[in-house]
Coordinates of C-alpha atoms in Angstrom, one line a residue:
M157 CA 31.8 -6.3 13.9
F158 CA 30.2 -2.9 13.2
K159 CA 29.3 0.2 15.1
I160 CA 26.1 2.3 14.6
N161 CA 24.1 4.9 16.3
V162 CA 21.2 3.3 18.2
E163 CA 18.5 5.5 16.7
R164 CA 19.7 4.7 13.2
L165 CA 19.9 1.0 14.0
Q166 CA 16.4 1.0 15.5
N167 CA 15.0 2.9 12.5
E168 CA 16.6 0.5 9.9
V169 CA 15.5 -2.6 11.8
S170 CA 12.0 -1.3 12.3
N171 CA 11.7 -0.7 8.6
I172 CA 13.1 -4.0 7.4
V173 CA 11.1 -6.0 10.1
T174 CA 7.8 -4.2 9.1
A175 CA 8.6 -4.9 5.4
A176 CA 9.1 -8.5 6.2
K177 CA 5.8 -8.8 8.1
R178 CA 4.0 -6.9 5.3
S179 CA 5.3 -9.5 2.8
R180 CA 3.8 -12.4 4.8
L181 CA 7.0 -14.4 5.1
Q182 CA 6.5 -18.1 5.8
Q183 CA 10.0 -18.3 7.4
S184 CA 10.5 -15.1 9.4
Y185 CA 14.2 -14.6 9.3
I186 CA 16.3 -11.5 8.8
F187 CA 19.8 -11.9 7.5
V188 CA 22.5 -9.3 8.4
S189 CA 25.9 -9.1 6.6
A190 CA 28.6 -6.6 7.4
S191 CA 31.5 -6.0 4.9
K192 CA 34.7 -4.4 6.1
E193 CA 35.9 -3.8 2.5
K194 CA 32.8 -2.0 1.5
G195 CA 32.0 -0.3 4.8
T196 CA 28.4 -1.4 4.6
V197 CA 25.8 -3.5 6.5
S198 CA 23.0 -5.2 4.6
F199 CA 19.6 -6.3 6.0
S200 CA 17.7 -8.8 3.9
F201 CA 14.9 -11.4 3.8
S202 CA 13.7 -13.9 1.3
G203 CA 10.1 -15.0 0.7
E204 CA 8.0 -16.8 -1.8
I205 CA 6.5 -13.5 -3.1
L206 CA 9.1 -10.9 -2.2
S207 CA 12.8 -10.8 -1.4
V208 CA 14.5 -7.5 -0.2
A209 CA 18.0 -6.3 0.6
K210 CA 18.6 -2.9 2.2
T211 CA 22.2 -1.6 2.5
I212 CA 23.6 1.2 4.7
E213 CA 27.0 2.7 5.2
T214 CA 28.6 2.5 8.7
E215 CA 31.8 1.7 10.5
V216 CA 32.7 -2.0 10.0
T217 CA 35.9 -3.3 11.6
E218 CA 35.4 -7.0 10.9
D219 CA 33.2 -9.0 8.5
L220 CA 30.2 -10.4 10.2
S221 CA 27.1 -12.4 9.0
F222 CA 24.2 -13.9 11.0
A223 CA 20.5 -14.7 10.8
T224 CA 17.9 -14.0 13.5
S225 CA 14.1 -14.2 13.7
V226 CA 12.0 -11.2 12.9
L227 CA 10.5 -11.1 16.4
E228 CA 13.9 -11.6 18.1
F229 CA 15.5 -8.8 16.1
Q230 CA 12.6 -6.4 16.7
L231 CA 12.4 -7.1 20.5
K232 CA 16.1 -6.8 21.2
V233 CA 16.9 -3.8 19.1
S234 CA 13.8 -1.9 20.4
S235 CA 15.0 -2.5 24.0
L236 CA 18.4 -0.7 23.5
P237 CA 18.9 2.5 25.5
D238 CA 18.6 5.9 23.8
E239 CA 21.4 8.1 22.5
V240 CA 24.3 5.6 22.6
E241 CA 26.5 4.0 20.0
I242 CA 25.9 0.3 19.5
T243 CA 28.6 -2.3 18.6
V244 CA 27.3 -5.5 17.1
A245 CA 29.9 -8.3 17.6
L246 CA 30.4 -11.9 18.8
N247 CA 31.4 -12.2 22.4
P248 CA 34.0 -14.7 23.7
K249 CA 31.3 -17.4 24.1
G250 CA 30.2 -17.1 20.5
H251 CA 27.0 -15.2 21.3
L252 CA 26.0 -12.2 19.2
F253 CA 26.2 -9.1 21.5
L254 CA 24.6 -5.7 21.1
K255 CA 26.8 -3.8 23.4
W256 CA 27.3 -0.2 24.5
G257 CA 29.2 1.8 27.2
N258 CA 31.5 0.0 29.5
G259 CA 30.5 -3.7 29.2
S260 CA 26.7 -3.3 28.9
G261 CA 24.9 -5.3 26.3
I262 CA 22.0 -7.5 25.1
I263 CA 22.5 -11.0 23.7
L264 CA 20.8 -11.4 20.3
L265 CA 19.8 -15.0 19.6
T266 CA 20.7 -16.2 16.1
V267 CA 19.4 -19.1 14.0
D268 CA 21.4 -21.5 11.8
E269 CA 20.0 -20.4 8.5
E270 CA 22.0 -20.2 5.3
R271 CA 21.9 -16.8 3.7
I272 CA 20.4 -16.7 0.2
E273 CA 22.3 -14.3 -2.0
L274 CA 19.9 -12.0 -3.8
I275 CA 21.0 -11.8 -7.4
P276 CA 18.8 -9.7 -9.8
P277 CA 17.8 -11.8 -12.8
E278 CA 18.4 -10.7 -16.4
C279 CA 15.9 -8.0 -17.4
I280 CA 14.4 -7.0 -20.7
K281 CA 13.4 -3.4 -19.8
S282 CA 13.5 -0.9 -17.0
I283 CA 11.2 2.1 -16.2
S284 CA 11.3 4.8 -13.6
F285 CA 8.6 5.6 -11.1
P286 CA 8.4 9.4 -10.5
Q287 CA 9.0 10.7 -7.0
G288 CA 6.4 9.6 -4.6
K289 CA 4.5 7.5 -7.1
W290 CA 5.2 4.1 -5.5
N291 CA 3.9 5.4 -2.2
Y292 CA 0.9 7.0 -3.9
F293 CA -0.1 3.6 -5.4
T294 CA 0.3 2.0 -2.0
L295 CA -1.9 4.4 -0.2
N296 CA -4.6 4.8 -2.9
F297 CA -4.6 1.6 -5.0
A298 CA -3.2 -1.3 -2.9
T299 CA -5.9 -0.6 -0.2
F300 CA -8.6 -1.5 -2.9
C301 CA -7.0 -4.9 -3.5
A302 CA -8.5 -8.1 -2.2
L303 CA -6.8 -9.8 0.7
P304 CA -4.6 -12.7 -0.5
N305 CA -6.7 -15.4 1.2
S306 CA -10.1 -13.8 0.5
K307 CA -12.9 -15.3 -1.6
A308 CA -12.3 -12.6 -4.2
A309 CA -8.7 -13.5 -4.5
E310 CA -9.5 -17.2 -4.7
K311 CA -11.9 -16.5 -7.5
S312 CA -9.5 -14.2 -9.3
P313 CA -5.9 -14.2 -8.0
T314 CA -5.0 -11.0 -9.7
C315 CA -7.5 -9.1 -7.5
A316 CA -4.8 -9.4 -4.7
G317 CA -2.7 -6.9 -6.6
V318 CA -2.5 -3.6 -8.5
N319 CA -2.7 -4.0 -12.3
F320 CA -0.7 -1.8 -14.8
S321 CA -1.2 -1.8 -18.5
K322 CA -0.1 0.5 -21.3
S323 CA -2.7 2.4 -23.4
E324 CA -2.6 5.1 -26.1
I325 CA -3.2 7.9 -23.6
G326 CA -1.1 6.7 -20.7
T327 CA -0.7 3.9 -18.2
V328 CA -3.9 2.4 -16.9
V329 CA -3.7 1.5 -13.2
Q330 CA -6.5 -0.4 -11.5
A331 CA -7.4 -2.5 -8.5
T332 CA -10.5 -4.2 -7.1
N333 CA -11.8 -6.5 -4.4
S334 CA -15.2 -7.0 -6.1
V335 CA -17.1 -4.6 -3.7
K336 CA -14.9 -1.6 -4.5
A337 CA -12.7 -0.6 -7.4
I338 CA -10.3 2.1 -8.5
K339 CA -9.1 3.1 -12.0
S340 CA -6.9 5.8 -13.3
I341 CA -4.9 6.9 -16.3
E342 CA -1.4 7.9 -15.2
E343 CA 1.3 9.9 -17.1
M344 CA 4.1 7.4 -16.6
D345 CA 5.9 4.8 -18.7
W346 CA 5.1 1.1 -18.5
F347 CA 6.0 -2.2 -20.2
D348 CA 4.3 -3.5 -23.3
V349 CA 2.4 -6.2 -21.2
S350 CA -0.2 -6.0 -18.6
L351 CA 1.2 -6.9 -15.2
T352 CA -0.2 -7.2 -11.7
I353 CA 2.0 -6.5 -8.7
P354 CA 0.9 -8.1 -5.3
R355 CA -0.6 -5.7 -2.8
D356 CA 1.9 -7.0 -0.2
T357 CA 4.8 -6.0 -2.3
F358 CA 3.5 -2.4 -2.4
F359 CA 3.1 -2.3 1.4
A360 CA 6.5 -3.9 2.1
I361 CA 8.5 -1.7 -0.3
T362 CA 6.8 1.5 1.0
E363 CA 8.3 0.7 4.4
I364 CA 11.9 1.0 3.1
V365 CA 11.7 3.5 0.2
P366 CA 11.8 7.3 1.0
S367 CA 8.6 8.9 -0.3
N368 CA 10.5 11.4 -2.5
E369 CA 12.8 8.8 -4.1
I370 CA 12.7 7.9 -7.8
I371 CA 12.8 4.1 -8.1
T372 CA 13.5 1.9 -11.0
V373 CA 11.3 -1.1 -11.9
S374 CA 12.6 -3.8 -14.3
L375 CA 10.9 -6.8 -15.9
D376 CA 12.8 -10.1 -16.0
Q377 CA 13.0 -12.2 -19.2
T378 CA 10.3 -14.6 -18.1
K379 CA 7.9 -11.8 -17.4
T380 CA 7.0 -13.3 -14.1
K381 CA 9.1 -11.1 -11.8
I382 CA 10.0 -7.5 -11.3
I383 CA 13.1 -6.0 -9.8
I384 CA 12.6 -2.8 -7.7
E385 CA 15.6 -0.7 -7.1
G386 CA 16.4 2.5 -5.1
S387 CA 19.5 4.2 -3.9
S388 CA 20.0 1.8 -0.9
F389 CA 17.9 -1.2 -1.7
F390 CA 16.7 -3.7 -4.3
A391 CA 13.9 -6.2 -4.2
I392 CA 12.6 -9.1 -6.3
S393 CA 8.9 -9.6 -6.5
R394 CA 6.8 -12.3 -8.1
L395 CA 4.0 -11.1 -10.3
L396 CA 0.4 -12.4 -10.0
D397 CA -0.4 -14.8 -12.7
G398 CA -3.6 -14.4 -14.8
D399 CA -5.7 -11.8 -16.6
F400 CA -7.0 -8.9 -14.5
P401 CA -10.8 -8.7 -14.4
N402 CA -12.4 -6.3 -16.8
T403 CA -13.6 -3.5 -14.6
D404 CA -15.0 -1.2 -17.3
K405 CA -18.5 -2.5 -16.7
L406 CA -18.3 -1.5 -13.0
F407 CA -18.0 2.2 -13.7
C408 CA -20.4 4.8 -15.0
D409 CA -20.0 8.6 -15.7
K410 CA -21.5 12.0 -14.8
N411 CA -24.2 11.5 -17.4
S412 CA -25.7 8.6 -15.6
S413 CA -29.4 8.6 -14.8
I414 CA -28.8 9.3 -11.1
V415 CA -26.1 11.8 -10.0
W416 CA -25.5 13.2 -6.6
R417 CA -23.1 16.2 -6.0
A418 CA -21.6 16.7 -2.5
D419 CA -19.0 18.6 -0.6
R420 CA -16.3 15.9 -0.3
M421 CA -15.0 16.8 3.2
E422 CA -18.4 17.3 4.7
L423 CA -19.6 14.0 3.3
L424 CA -16.4 12.3 4.6
E425 CA -16.9 13.7 8.1
T426 CA -20.4 12.3 8.1
T427 CA -19.3 9.0 6.8
R428 CA -16.6 8.6 9.5
R429 CA -19.3 9.5 12.1
V430 CA -21.5 6.7 10.8
K431 CA -18.6 4.3 10.7
K432 CA -17.7 5.1 14.3
L433 CA -21.2 4.6 15.6
G434 CA -22.2 1.7 13.4
G435 CA -20.3 -1.2 15.0
Q436 CA -19.1 -4.2 13.0
T437 CA -21.4 -3.9 10.0
P438 CA -22.5 -0.3 9.6
I439 CA -25.0 0.6 6.9
M440 CA -25.3 4.2 5.7
S441 CA -28.5 5.4 3.9
V442 CA -28.4 8.6 1.9
F443 CA -31.7 10.0 0.5
K444 CA -33.7 13.1 -0.3
K445 CA -36.8 14.0 1.7
D446 CA -38.9 17.0 0.7
T447 CA -36.1 19.5 -0.2
K448 CA -33.5 18.3 2.2
H449 CA -30.8 15.6 1.9
Y450 CA -29.9 13.2 4.7
A451 CA -27.5 10.5 5.8
V452 CA -28.9 8.0 8.3
L453 CA -27.6 5.2 10.5
K454 CA -30.8 3.4 11.4
D455 CA -32.0 4.1 15.0
I456 CA -28.8 6.0 15.9
L457 CA -27.9 8.9 13.6
T458 CA -29.8 11.3 11.3
E459 CA -27.7 14.0 9.8
K460 CA -28.6 16.7 7.2
I461 CA -25.8 16.9 4.5
G462 CA -24.8 19.5 2.0
A463 CA -25.7 17.7 -1.2
V464 CA -27.8 18.1 -4.3
I465 CA -29.1 15.8 -7.0
D466 CA -28.0 16.8 -10.5
S467 CA -30.3 14.4 -12.3
D468 CA -34.0 14.1 -12.9
K469 CA -34.2 10.9 -11.0
E470 CA -33.8 11.4 -7.2
E471 CA -33.0 7.9 -6.0
G472 CA -31.0 7.5 -2.8
F473 CA -28.3 4.9 -2.1
V474 CA -27.2 2.6 0.7
V475 CA -23.5 1.8 1.3
N476 CA -21.0 0.5 3.7
P477 CA -19.3 3.6 5.2
N478 CA -15.9 1.9 5.2
N479 CA -16.0 1.7 1.4
L480 CA -17.4 5.2 1.0
E481 CA -14.6 6.5 3.3
A482 CA -11.9 4.8 1.2
A483 CA -13.4 6.3 -2.0
L484 CA -13.7 9.8 -0.6
T485 CA -10.2 9.7 0.8
V486 CA -8.7 8.9 -2.6
L487 CA -10.4 11.6 -4.7
R488 CA -9.1 14.7 -2.8
T489 CA -11.3 17.2 -4.6
E490 CA -13.6 19.9 -3.2
E491 CA -16.7 18.3 -4.7
V492 CA -17.5 14.8 -5.7
L493 CA -20.1 13.2 -7.9
L494 CA -21.8 10.0 -7.0
A495 CA -23.2 8.4 -10.1
F496 CA -25.2 5.3 -10.7
T497 CA -27.8 3.9 -13.1
Q498 CA -30.5 2.5 -10.9
K499 CA -31.5 1.5 -7.3
S500 CA -28.9 -0.8 -5.7
A501 CA -26.5 -0.4 -8.7
P502 CA -22.7 0.2 -8.0
I503 CA -21.8 3.8 -7.4
T504 CA -19.0 5.6 -9.3
L505 CA -17.4 8.5 -7.5
L506 CA -15.8 11.2 -9.7
S507 CA -14.3 14.6 -9.3
G508 CA -17.0 17.2 -9.2
D509 CA -14.5 20.1 -9.6
D510 CA -14.5 22.1 -12.9
D511 CA -11.0 23.5 -12.6
E512 CA -7.8 21.8 -13.8
S513 CA -5.9 22.2 -10.6
E514 CA -3.3 19.8 -9.4
N515 CA -5.7 18.2 -6.9
N516 CA -8.4 17.7 -9.6
R517 CA -7.7 14.1 -10.7
S518 CA -10.4 14.1 -13.4
N519 CA -9.2 10.8 -14.8
L520 CA -9.6 8.9 -11.5
K521 CA -12.7 6.8 -11.0
V522 CA -13.7 4.9 -7.8
M523 CA -16.5 2.4 -7.6
I524 CA -18.3 1.1 -4.4
A525 CA -21.1 -1.5 -4.3
Q526 CA -24.4 -0.7 -2.6
V527 CA -25.5 -3.0 0.2
K528 CA -28.9 -4.4 1.3
Q529 CA -30.5 -2.5 4.1

């Protein structure tokens, strides 16, 4: 039996339930274990790709362990009243009771599932992710991965994850779903082998790790799993097997034969407008006519944009605004360069800023494919 503030319980359950959903559990059960000796309650789940245990300190008066479905846990805890203290205990009939006040409570249905103890395997090396770095990769790289059941992932399973490899100048981080790609050199430590972490692992762990926390990532002896640890949780994730595609050929640079320069935020606003107006399959055309530059959604929107062409060739381009929005969101610079080699070729987006400010990620490259009009 344990006691806990309702807002805290709702927050912890919301985080672990969302993490479980993000990890695509086949059996959606949450295990809860309260230890009187330690004064802690742990919430955990185990899946084929990812297993997570989150531990909090609270008042425990009696050891208690149970399993319940993800949906049941989410529904019952979210239905609790505000600003009360909740006692989680078995009632005389053997039902699990979420009770408060003078006899009020909600019965939580449990399932007869044996709890799997999460024991970290033996590791060969550990590294630290700097503050906020895990969340940064989730927001900016995992969104470029292929969905697990997509054609791109079927063709190359590692496309469903973020790849990390060590180079002489830093750690190379990259992701692609074949129609868009991202690549960067990061100033952080990495293992001596190239590893691909599933996108779902990034999304799930982000639900339970504070954005400013330094986390530790360890590699097991078989080099098939990583262990992710923070101050109040640890997780075991399977790595994606296989070589990551060579994305070097997808990118070009600012010396390409066709280079556009644009104000990032202005182009982003236009892109979002096209996306909103374009329905299920929007197509955005960008071109120069006379001395002016335009973005067009056929038969719906024509908008003059603040852009110039830095190259002798003045070819326009045609893209899916969803992909362009993703690329422009990642770069976070005042100006962007859109470089490509010929009509219909993939476009590389780069920082167009000349300064060395913190927001100028000059080593970050983003690629988006052009589409047929």
